[in-house]
Coordinates of C-alpha atoms in Angstrom, one line a residue:
L1 CA 52.8 45.3 -68.9
T2 CA 49.6 43.8 -67.6
N3 CA 46.2 43.0 -69.1
I4 CA 47.2 42.8 -72.7
T5 CA 45.9 40.7 -75.6
V6 CA 47.7 39.9 -78.8
R7 CA 45.5 38.1 -81.3
D8 CA 44.7 37.3 -84.9
C9 CA 48.2 38.0 -86.3
S10 CA 50.4 36.2 -88.8
A11 CA 54.1 36.7 -89.6
V12 CA 56.5 35.1 -92.1
G13 CA 60.2 35.4 -92.3
I14 CA 61.0 36.1 -88.6
I15 CA 64.7 36.2 -87.8
R16 CA 64.7 37.0 -84.0
G17 CA 61.1 36.6 -83.0
F18 CA 57.6 37.8 -83.2
A19 CA 57.3 39.1 -79.7
R20 CA 59.7 39.4 -76.7
F21 CA 58.6 40.6 -73.3
H22 CA 60.8 41.4 -70.3
N23 CA 57.9 41.5 -67.9
V24 CA 54.2 40.8 -68.8
S25 CA 51.3 39.4 -66.7
Q26 CA 47.6 38.7 -67.2
A27 CA 48.2 38.4 -70.9
V28 CA 46.6 36.5 -73.8
F29 CA 48.2 35.4 -77.0
R30 CA 45.5 33.9 -79.3
N31 CA 45.1 32.9 -83.0
L32 CA 48.7 33.5 -84.1
D33 CA 50.4 32.0 -87.2
L34 CA 54.1 32.5 -86.9
D35 CA 56.6 31.1 -89.5
A36 CA 60.3 31.9 -89.3
A37 CA 60.7 30.5 -92.8
N38 CA 64.1 29.0 -91.9
L39 CA 65.8 32.4 -91.9
D40 CA 69.0 31.8 -90.0
G41 CA 70.4 34.9 -88.2
G42 CA 73.2 32.9 -86.8
A43 CA 74.2 31.9 -83.2
K44 CA 74.1 35.6 -82.0
N45 CA 70.6 36.2 -83.3
V46 CA 68.7 33.2 -82.1
C47 CA 65.1 33.0 -83.0
Q48 CA 62.5 32.6 -80.2
L49 CA 59.1 33.1 -81.8
I50 CA 57.5 34.3 -78.5
A51 CA 59.7 34.9 -75.5
V52 CA 58.8 36.0 -71.9
T53 CA 61.5 36.7 -69.3
K54 CA 59.3 37.4 -66.3
G55 CA 55.6 37.4 -65.5
S56 CA 52.6 35.3 -64.6
D57 CA 49.1 34.3 -65.6
I58 CA 49.6 34.1 -69.3
L59 CA 47.5 32.1 -71.8
F60 CA 48.8 31.0 -75.3
E61 CA 45.9 29.6 -77.4
N62 CA 45.7 28.6 -81.0
V63 CA 49.3 29.5 -81.8
K64 CA 51.1 27.9 -84.8
L65 CA 54.9 28.0 -84.6
R66 CA 57.1 26.9 -87.5
N67 CA 60.6 26.8 -89.0
A68 CA 62.9 28.4 -86.5
I69 CA 66.4 27.0 -86.9
N70 CA 69.7 28.6 -86.0
N71 CA 72.8 26.6 -86.9
K72 CA 76.2 27.1 -85.3
T73 CA 79.5 26.1 -86.7
L74 CA 82.4 25.7 -84.3
A75 CA 86.0 26.9 -85.0
D76 CA 87.0 23.4 -86.1
G77 CA 84.2 23.3 -88.7
T78 CA 82.0 20.9 -86.8
A79 CA 78.4 21.6 -86.0
G80 CA 77.6 23.3 -82.6
Y81 CA 74.4 23.4 -80.7
T82 CA 71.4 24.1 -82.9
Q83 CA 69.0 26.8 -81.6
G84 CA 65.5 28.0 -82.5
D85 CA 62.5 27.8 -80.3
G86 CA 58.7 28.3 -80.5
I87 CA 57.4 29.6 -77.1
V88 CA 60.0 30.4 -74.4
C89 CA 59.1 31.2 -70.8
E90 CA 62.1 31.8 -68.5
K91 CA 62.5 31.0 -64.8
G92 CA 60.9 34.3 -63.8
T93 CA 57.5 33.2 -65.1
S94 CA 54.7 31.3 -63.4
N95 CA 51.2 30.1 -64.0
I96 CA 51.4 29.7 -67.8
T97 CA 48.7 27.8 -69.9
I98 CA 49.4 26.7 -73.4
R99 CA 46.4 25.4 -75.2
N100 CA 45.9 24.1 -78.7
C101 CA 49.3 25.3 -79.9
H102 CA 51.7 23.4 -82.2
G103 CA 55.3 23.7 -83.1
S104 CA 56.9 22.3 -86.2
N105 CA 60.5 22.1 -87.5
M106 CA 62.3 23.8 -84.6
G107 CA 66.0 23.7 -84.2
D108 CA 65.7 23.3 -80.5
A109 CA 62.3 23.2 -78.7
A110 CA 58.7 23.9 -79.7
F111 CA 58.0 24.8 -76.0
D112 CA 61.0 25.7 -73.8
L113 CA 59.5 26.3 -70.4
K114 CA 61.4 27.2 -67.2
T115 CA 58.0 28.2 -65.8
K116 CA 56.8 27.2 -62.3
N117 CA 53.3 25.8 -62.7
V118 CA 52.7 25.3 -66.4
T119 CA 49.8 23.5 -68.2
L120 CA 50.2 22.3 -71.8
E121 CA 47.0 20.9 -73.2
K122 CA 45.7 19.8 -76.6
S123 CA 49.1 20.9 -78.0
G124 CA 52.0 19.2 -79.7
S125 CA 55.0 19.2 -82.0
D126 CA 56.6 17.4 -85.0
N127 CA 60.1 17.5 -86.4
C128 CA 61.6 19.5 -83.5
K129 CA 64.7 18.5 -81.6
F130 CA 62.6 18.7 -78.4
G131 CA 58.8 18.8 -78.3
A132 CA 58.4 20.2 -74.7
R133 CA 61.2 21.0 -72.2
I134 CA 59.9 21.4 -68.6
W135 CA 62.6 22.8 -66.3
A136 CA 61.0 23.7 -63.0
T137 CA 59.7 21.9 -60.0
G138 CA 56.0 22.7 -59.5
N139 CA 52.5 21.8 -60.6
N140 CA 53.5 21.1 -64.2
L141 CA 51.1 19.3 -66.4
I142 CA 51.0 18.0 -70.0
R143 CA 47.6 16.8 -70.9
D144 CA 46.0 15.4 -74.1
C145 CA 49.0 16.4 -76.3
E146 CA 50.9 14.7 -79.1
F147 CA 54.6 15.0 -79.6
I148 CA 55.9 13.1 -82.6
E149 CA 58.9 12.7 -84.9
P150 CA 61.6 14.4 -82.8
V151 CA 64.8 15.2 -84.9
S152 CA 68.4 14.8 -83.7
R153 CA 70.5 17.8 -84.6
G154 CA 74.3 17.7 -84.4
N155 CA 75.4 15.5 -81.6
V156 CA 72.1 16.0 -79.6
A157 CA 69.5 13.3 -79.9
G158 CA 65.9 14.4 -80.4
C159 CA 63.3 13.8 -77.6
C160 CA 59.6 14.2 -77.4
V161 CA 59.4 15.5 -73.8
Q162 CA 62.4 16.4 -71.6
V163 CA 62.0 17.2 -67.9
T164 CA 64.5 18.8 -65.5
G165 CA 62.1 19.3 -62.6
Q166 CA 58.9 17.3 -62.4
C167 CA 55.9 16.9 -64.7
E168 CA 52.7 14.9 -64.9
V169 CA 52.0 13.7 -68.5
V170 CA 48.4 12.6 -68.9
D171 CA 46.6 11.0 -71.9
T172 CA 49.4 12.0 -74.3
K173 CA 50.9 10.4 -77.4
L174 CA 54.6 10.2 -77.9
Q175 CA 56.2 8.9 -81.0
A176 CA 59.9 8.6 -81.6
G177 CA 62.0 7.2 -84.4
N178 CA 65.6 6.1 -85.2
G179 CA 68.2 7.7 -82.9
T180 CA 65.7 9.6 -80.7
F181 CA 63.9 8.9 -77.5
A182 CA 60.5 9.5 -76.0
L183 CA 61.2 10.7 -72.5
G184 CA 64.3 12.6 -71.3
L185 CA 65.5 13.3 -67.8
N186 CA 68.0 16.2 -67.4
K187 CA 69.4 16.6 -63.9
L188 CA 71.1 19.9 -63.1
K189 CA 74.2 19.8 -60.8
S190 CA 72.4 21.8 -58.1
G191 CA 68.9 20.2 -58.6
E192 CA 67.0 17.2 -57.4
P193 CA 66.6 14.2 -59.6
P194 CA 63.8 14.8 -62.2
I195 CA 60.6 12.9 -62.2
I196 CA 58.1 12.2 -65.0
R197 CA 54.8 10.6 -64.1
M198 CA 53.0 9.4 -67.2
R199 CA 49.3 8.4 -66.9
G200 CA 47.4 6.9 -69.8
G201 CA 48.3 7.7 -73.3
S202 CA 50.8 5.9 -75.5
I203 CA 54.4 5.7 -76.5
E204 CA 55.4 4.4 -80.0
L205 CA 59.1 3.5 -80.5
R206 CA 60.1 2.9 -84.1
D207 CA 63.4 1.9 -85.8
G208 CA 65.3 1.4 -82.6
A209 CA 64.1 4.5 -80.7
T210 CA 64.7 4.5 -77.0
L211 CA 62.0 4.8 -74.3
A212 CA 64.1 7.1 -72.0
R213 CA 67.5 8.6 -71.4
S214 CA 69.0 10.6 -68.6
N215 CA 72.2 12.5 -68.1
Q216 CA 72.3 11.4 -64.5
R217 CA 69.6 9.7 -62.3
G218 CA 65.9 10.3 -62.4
T219 CA 62.6 8.5 -62.2
I220 CA 59.9 7.7 -64.7
E221 CA 56.6 6.3 -63.6
L222 CA 54.3 4.7 -66.1
H223 CA 50.6 4.2 -65.1
D224 CA 48.6 2.3 -67.7
V225 CA 50.7 3.5 -70.6
A226 CA 50.6 1.6 -73.9
V227 CA 54.2 1.2 -75.1
N228 CA 54.3 -0.2 -78.6
G229 CA 50.8 -1.6 -77.8
E230 CA 51.8 -3.2 -74.5
M231 CA 50.1 -1.8 -71.4
R232 CA 52.7 -1.0 -68.8
S233 CA 52.6 0.2 -65.2
E234 CA 56.0 0.4 -63.6
T235 CA 58.6 2.7 -62.0
I236 CA 61.8 3.0 -63.9
E237 CA 65.0 4.4 -62.4
V238 CA 67.0 5.9 -65.2
D239 CA 70.7 7.0 -65.2
E240 CA 73.3 7.8 -67.8
S241 CA 73.9 4.1 -68.4
T242 CA 70.3 3.0 -68.6
A243 CA 68.1 3.0 -71.6
P244 CA 65.1 0.8 -70.9

């Protein structure tokens, strides 16, 4: 599909998702109010409110995403990985812009983006396990956003922004509480160490929250970032044993 516009829609009680596209380009999604209403279809019916597998040049604007949570119980009765996402763009996508969009109460991520070249601006999340997940290496930018109150689910700690590839984070507010962290680095076995460059903005860490975590090694650059009110400019090398 090409040259499509989806606008001025609302939906409540979504189990699998509002829209799923195998291949769509030159598309606009605008003025959408999407509420999954905590309907849990189980681990085999994961909710992704909007999902795109392949395509390019897509704009999401003024989209509200709420209450998508899929719980999984393992055979031993313990909790498995909690799913449920807002906007999902897979690795076959490129040149995505997300503007003035907000995700709230997601089991996994408000924005799960394997896109090459993504811009997230004037957007944010609250009470999601992850605010934004940026997977690819490319011209990825988060600008003038606000990701607050990430929530840990099961044995996975909540995080405001997690990067597997590389991302510039500009003039953005991050706020994390007990048991969660502001910036996450997630190195894949076959990938290069991830890099986050944060310029301006602020990080607020409350109740023992951690600035950063990584599963292996990666780099965080802070350029004039207020961390709990203290202006910091430094390069931090993070690995699985480091939590600055």
